[in-house]
């Protein structure tokens, strides 16, 4: 087992990883930007080092500074959390060259699955259902021909995309060229790769993902699904498990497909296979995430397993001690992402000092966060400041418990999205469990949210 781990991240996920390490008796090294010098993860870690200026590019993506800190501090491994460098194959390769263990899959695996075009081809070959579409297109003219073959509506997707970037929906051929060039340009700017492919736009659909743990001895366990269909502009807002849409047969088939996907690439560590589910219970592979997911806490609560600790154990060479027949889920879990933003003003991000803070409590209520009273939320980073998670014996009880927990959550000094989350939980479509990825667009129109 590692004796010291560097956490190459910030905010609530850095705090989450530090706590997992401390439970395991592992020393931690935090990195921080100038804006984060008073951040909670800096205070909780055994050692903390400033790696640059306020902006992400100057600090949390400052690879030379991060690797220098890792080497000088004697860290044997780096946990990337999610986002930032978590799926950066070049960074992982540099860790390997420095003899520092990256807690996640190796660089070749990340590169292979990060290329959505290669991933689709691999899954098709393995017999995993893939959304109808085409492989990477060379130029606009070829893309137009493929688009007419596939039919509208369709999605233009960046080969190296993620986080909702490089995706455009096109309903008519007249819109296609502008949308294609826009998606390609956005992808080129965000990922350094403007290549795109096309997929049939399946509508309406649910977004469901399967959580896997895979060790280096060919053992794989699936920890069940998370429903992630409440999302705005491809950013998730609410997640739950189990999904109200899956019957036992579909769930089993989707789990088998997820395991098949991992076996097809000899995957190692925690990973998530994302699927689209249509109204006829047909599901299609969308992508495989080679990192810890933001919503991993949902699965932790419903299964009782600590995914972060298992990531660390697997990276250290340990075997999985659990088998598929020993994995059970308990009750229903719902997670709401708490963002510092104003939904009534176009979800405009909010920054400032927290003047008053009250975190909800009670049985089976969890709040993953890095904020504290008098903490100043800087303007340079993602607006998510916490994840409120509840567990109950039934879905109806979980919804009631989440609404109660939201009503207890007080964060004064910045705008937060608490009230709109409570309204979503009361919406008839959400309560019925029949909501799809169209839910937020319809919800905003119904409530006249601009």
mmCIF file of N, CA and C in Angstrom, residues 334-383:
data_model
loop_
_atom_site.group_PDB
_atom_site.id
_atom_site.type_symbol
_atom_site.label_atom_id
_atom_site.label_comp_id
_atom_site.label_asym_id
_atom_site.label_seq_id
_atom_site.Cartn_x
_atom_site.Cartn_y
_atom_site.Cartn_z
ATOM 1 N N UNK A 334 -30.735 9.475 -3.717
ATOM 2 C CA UNK A 334 -30.838 10.623 -4.623
ATOM 3 C C UNK A 334 -29.743 11.617 -4.277
ATOM 4 N N UNK A 335 -29.129 12.188 -5.316
ATOM 5 C CA UNK A 335 -28.119 13.225 -5.128
ATOM 6 C C UNK A 335 -28.525 14.492 -5.865
ATOM 7 N N UNK A 336 -28.371 15.641 -5.205
ATOM 8 C CA UNK A 336 -28.542 16.946 -5.834
ATOM 9 C C UNK A 336 -27.207 17.675 -5.822
ATOM 10 N N UNK A 337 -26.822 18.202 -6.965
ATOM 11 C CA UNK A 337 -25.590 18.994 -7.032
ATOM 12 C C UNK A 337 -25.919 20.433 -6.619
ATOM 13 N N UNK A 338 -25.238 20.908 -5.606
ATOM 14 C CA UNK A 338 -25.452 22.270 -5.116
ATOM 15 C C UNK A 338 -24.443 23.185 -5.803
ATOM 16 N N UNK A 339 -24.964 24.106 -6.589
ATOM 17 C CA UNK A 339 -24.112 25.021 -7.351
ATOM 18 C C UNK A 339 -24.275 26.454 -6.873
ATOM 19 N N UNK A 340 -23.179 27.199 -6.897
ATOM 20 C CA UNK A 340 -23.235 28.632 -6.609
ATOM 21 C C UNK A 340 -23.603 29.337 -7.910
ATOM 22 N N UNK A 341 -24.904 29.480 -8.133
ATOM 23 C CA UNK A 341 -25.401 30.059 -9.371
ATOM 24 C C UNK A 341 -26.825 30.552 -9.154
ATOM 25 N N UNK A 342 -27.299 31.397 -10.059
ATOM 26 C CA UNK A 342 -28.653 31.942 -9.966
ATOM 27 C C UNK A 342 -29.480 31.451 -11.151
ATOM 28 N N UNK A 343 -30.359 30.452 -10.938
ATOM 29 C CA UNK A 343 -31.171 29.919 -12.032
ATOM 30 C C UNK A 343 -32.093 30.962 -12.664
ATOM 31 N N UNK A 344 -32.500 31.974 -11.889
ATOM 32 C CA UNK A 344 -33.408 32.993 -12.418
ATOM 33 C C UNK A 344 -32.691 34.014 -13.293
ATOM 34 N N UNK A 345 -31.373 33.956 -13.316
ATOM 35 C CA UNK A 345 -30.593 34.863 -14.158
ATOM 36 C C UNK A 345 -29.711 34.056 -15.112
ATOM 37 N N UNK A 346 -30.368 33.083 -15.749
ATOM 38 C CA UNK A 346 -29.640 32.269 -16.723
ATOM 39 C C UNK A 346 -28.602 31.366 -16.117
ATOM 40 N N UNK A 347 -28.801 30.958 -14.861
ATOM 41 C CA UNK A 347 -27.852 30.097 -14.139
ATOM 42 C C UNK A 347 -26.474 30.757 -14.063
ATOM 43 N N UNK A 348 -26.475 32.066 -13.881
ATOM 44 C CA UNK A 348 -25.224 32.813 -13.802
ATOM 45 C C UNK A 348 -24.437 32.407 -12.558
ATOM 46 N N UNK A 349 -23.159 32.042 -12.713
ATOM 47 C CA UNK A 349 -22.348 31.655 -11.545
ATOM 48 C C UNK A 349 -22.249 32.782 -10.530
ATOM 49 N N UNK A 350 -22.119 32.396 -9.260
ATOM 50 C CA UNK A 350 -22.041 33.375 -8.170
ATOM 51 C C UNK A 350 -20.783 33.123 -7.359
ATOM 52 N N UNK A 351 -20.127 34.181 -6.945
ATOM 53 C CA UNK A 351 -18.957 34.045 -6.080
ATOM 54 C C UNK A 351 -19.098 35.035 -4.927
ATOM 55 N N UNK A 352 -18.318 34.843 -3.889
ATOM 56 C CA UNK A 352 -18.399 35.739 -2.740
ATOM 57 C C UNK A 352 -18.164 35.006 -1.444
ATOM 58 N N UNK A 353 -18.301 35.716 -0.349
ATOM 59 C CA UNK A 353 -18.026 35.153 0.977
ATOM 60 C C UNK A 353 -19.283 34.545 1.593
ATOM 61 N N UNK A 354 -19.142 33.357 2.146
ATOM 62 C CA UNK A 354 -20.273 32.700 2.810
ATOM 63 C C UNK A 354 -20.451 33.298 4.204
ATOM 64 N N UNK A 355 -21.545 34.022 4.370
ATOM 65 C CA UNK A 355 -21.796 34.697 5.639
ATOM 66 C C UNK A 355 -22.466 33.789 6.664
ATOM 67 N N UNK A 356 -23.263 32.859 6.169
ATOM 68 C CA UNK A 356 -23.965 31.947 7.083
ATOM 69 C C UNK A 356 -24.080 30.595 6.416
ATOM 70 N N UNK A 357 -23.836 29.548 7.185
ATOM 71 C CA UNK A 357 -23.858 28.195 6.633
ATOM 72 C C UNK A 357 -24.484 27.228 7.626
ATOM 73 N N UNK A 358 -25.484 26.503 7.159
ATOM 74 C CA UNK A 358 -26.044 25.402 7.950
ATOM 75 C C UNK A 358 -26.184 24.198 7.033
ATOM 76 N N UNK A 359 -25.529 23.108 7.406
ATOM 77 C CA UNK A 359 -25.547 21.880 6.609
ATOM 78 C C UNK A 359 -26.554 20.911 7.210
ATOM 79 N N UNK A 360 -27.465 20.371 6.399
ATOM 80 C CA UNK A 360 -28.476 19.444 6.926
ATOM 81 C C UNK A 360 -27.852 18.160 7.453
ATOM 82 N N UNK A 361 -28.543 17.546 8.406
ATOM 83 C CA UNK A 361 -28.061 16.301 8.998
ATOM 84 C C UNK A 361 -29.182 15.287 9.115
ATOM 85 N N UNK A 362 -28.999 14.312 9.978
ATOM 86 C CA UNK A 362 -29.989 13.253 10.146
ATOM 87 C C UNK A 362 -29.488 11.952 9.563
ATOM 88 N N UNK A 363 -30.254 10.890 9.798
ATOM 89 C CA UNK A 363 -29.873 9.555 9.329
ATOM 90 C C UNK A 363 -29.817 9.509 7.809
ATOM 91 N N UNK A 364 -28.739 8.946 7.290
ATOM 92 C CA UNK A 364 -28.570 8.700 5.860
ATOM 93 C C UNK A 364 -28.664 9.985 5.036
ATOM 94 N N UNK A 365 -28.077 11.051 5.568
ATOM 95 C CA UNK A 365 -27.942 12.310 4.839
ATOM 96 C C UNK A 365 -26.446 12.625 4.760
ATOM 97 N N UNK A 366 -25.958 12.867 3.569
ATOM 98 C CA UNK A 366 -24.522 13.108 3.352
ATOM 99 C C UNK A 366 -24.351 14.385 2.522
ATOM 100 N N UNK A 367 -23.424 15.225 2.936
ATOM 101 C CA UNK A 367 -23.136 16.442 2.180
ATOM 102 C C UNK A 367 -21.645 16.512 1.920
ATOM 103 N N UNK A 368 -21.258 16.240 0.685
ATOM 104 C CA UNK A 368 -19.852 16.318 0.290
ATOM 105 C C UNK A 368 -19.563 17.753 -0.147
ATOM 106 N N UNK A 369 -18.676 18.427 0.557
ATOM 107 C CA UNK A 369 -18.393 19.816 0.244
ATOM 108 C C UNK A 369 -17.024 20.211 0.771
ATOM 109 N N UNK A 370 -16.555 21.371 0.327
ATOM 110 C CA UNK A 370 -15.307 21.929 0.850
ATOM 111 C C UNK A 370 -15.522 23.348 1.349
ATOM 112 N N UNK A 371 -16.788 23.764 1.471
ATOM 113 C CA UNK A 371 -17.062 25.123 1.935
ATOM 114 C C UNK A 371 -17.194 25.136 3.461
ATOM 115 N N UNK A 372 -17.017 26.317 4.037
ATOM 116 C CA UNK A 372 -17.207 26.512 5.468
ATOM 117 C C UNK A 372 -17.590 27.980 5.684
ATOM 118 N N UNK A 373 -18.090 28.269 6.879
ATOM 119 C CA UNK A 373 -18.508 29.643 7.151
ATOM 120 C C UNK A 373 -17.323 30.604 7.019
ATOM 121 N N UNK A 374 -17.544 31.711 6.342
ATOM 122 C CA UNK A 374 -16.558 32.749 6.070
ATOM 123 C C UNK A 374 -15.620 32.381 4.918
ATOM 124 N N UNK A 375 -15.864 31.242 4.280
ATOM 125 C CA UNK A 375 -15.074 30.861 3.110
ATOM 126 C C UNK A 375 -15.462 31.755 1.931
ATOM 127 N N UNK A 376 -14.498 32.163 1.152
ATOM 128 C CA UNK A 376 -14.757 32.975 -0.039
ATOM 129 C C UNK A 376 -14.735 32.065 -1.265
ATOM 130 N N UNK A 377 -15.859 31.981 -1.962
ATOM 131 C CA UNK A 377 -15.942 31.182 -3.182
ATOM 132 C C UNK A 377 -15.323 31.987 -4.322
ATOM 133 N N UNK A 378 -14.205 31.513 -4.884
ATOM 134 C CA UNK A 378 -13.528 32.285 -5.934
ATOM 135 C C UNK A 378 -14.257 32.177 -7.272
ATOM 136 N N UNK A 379 -14.021 33.116 -8.159
ATOM 137 C CA UNK A 379 -14.731 33.140 -9.439
ATOM 138 C C UNK A 379 -14.070 32.325 -10.549
ATOM 139 N N UNK A 380 -13.001 31.609 -10.225
ATOM 140 C CA UNK A 380 -12.182 31.015 -11.275
ATOM 141 C C UNK A 380 -12.544 29.569 -11.624
ATOM 142 N N UNK A 381 -13.404 28.932 -10.822
ATOM 143 C CA UNK A 381 -13.582 27.493 -10.969
ATOM 144 C C UNK A 381 -15.040 27.120 -11.188
ATOM 145 N N UNK A 382 -15.279 25.838 -11.349
ATOM 146 C CA UNK A 382 -16.629 25.319 -11.559
ATOM 147 C C UNK A 382 -17.552 25.774 -10.421
ATOM 148 N N UNK A 383 -18.822 25.963 -10.751
ATOM 149 C CA UNK A 383 -19.756 26.520 -9.767
ATOM 150 C C UNK A 383 -20.263 25.511 -8.745
#
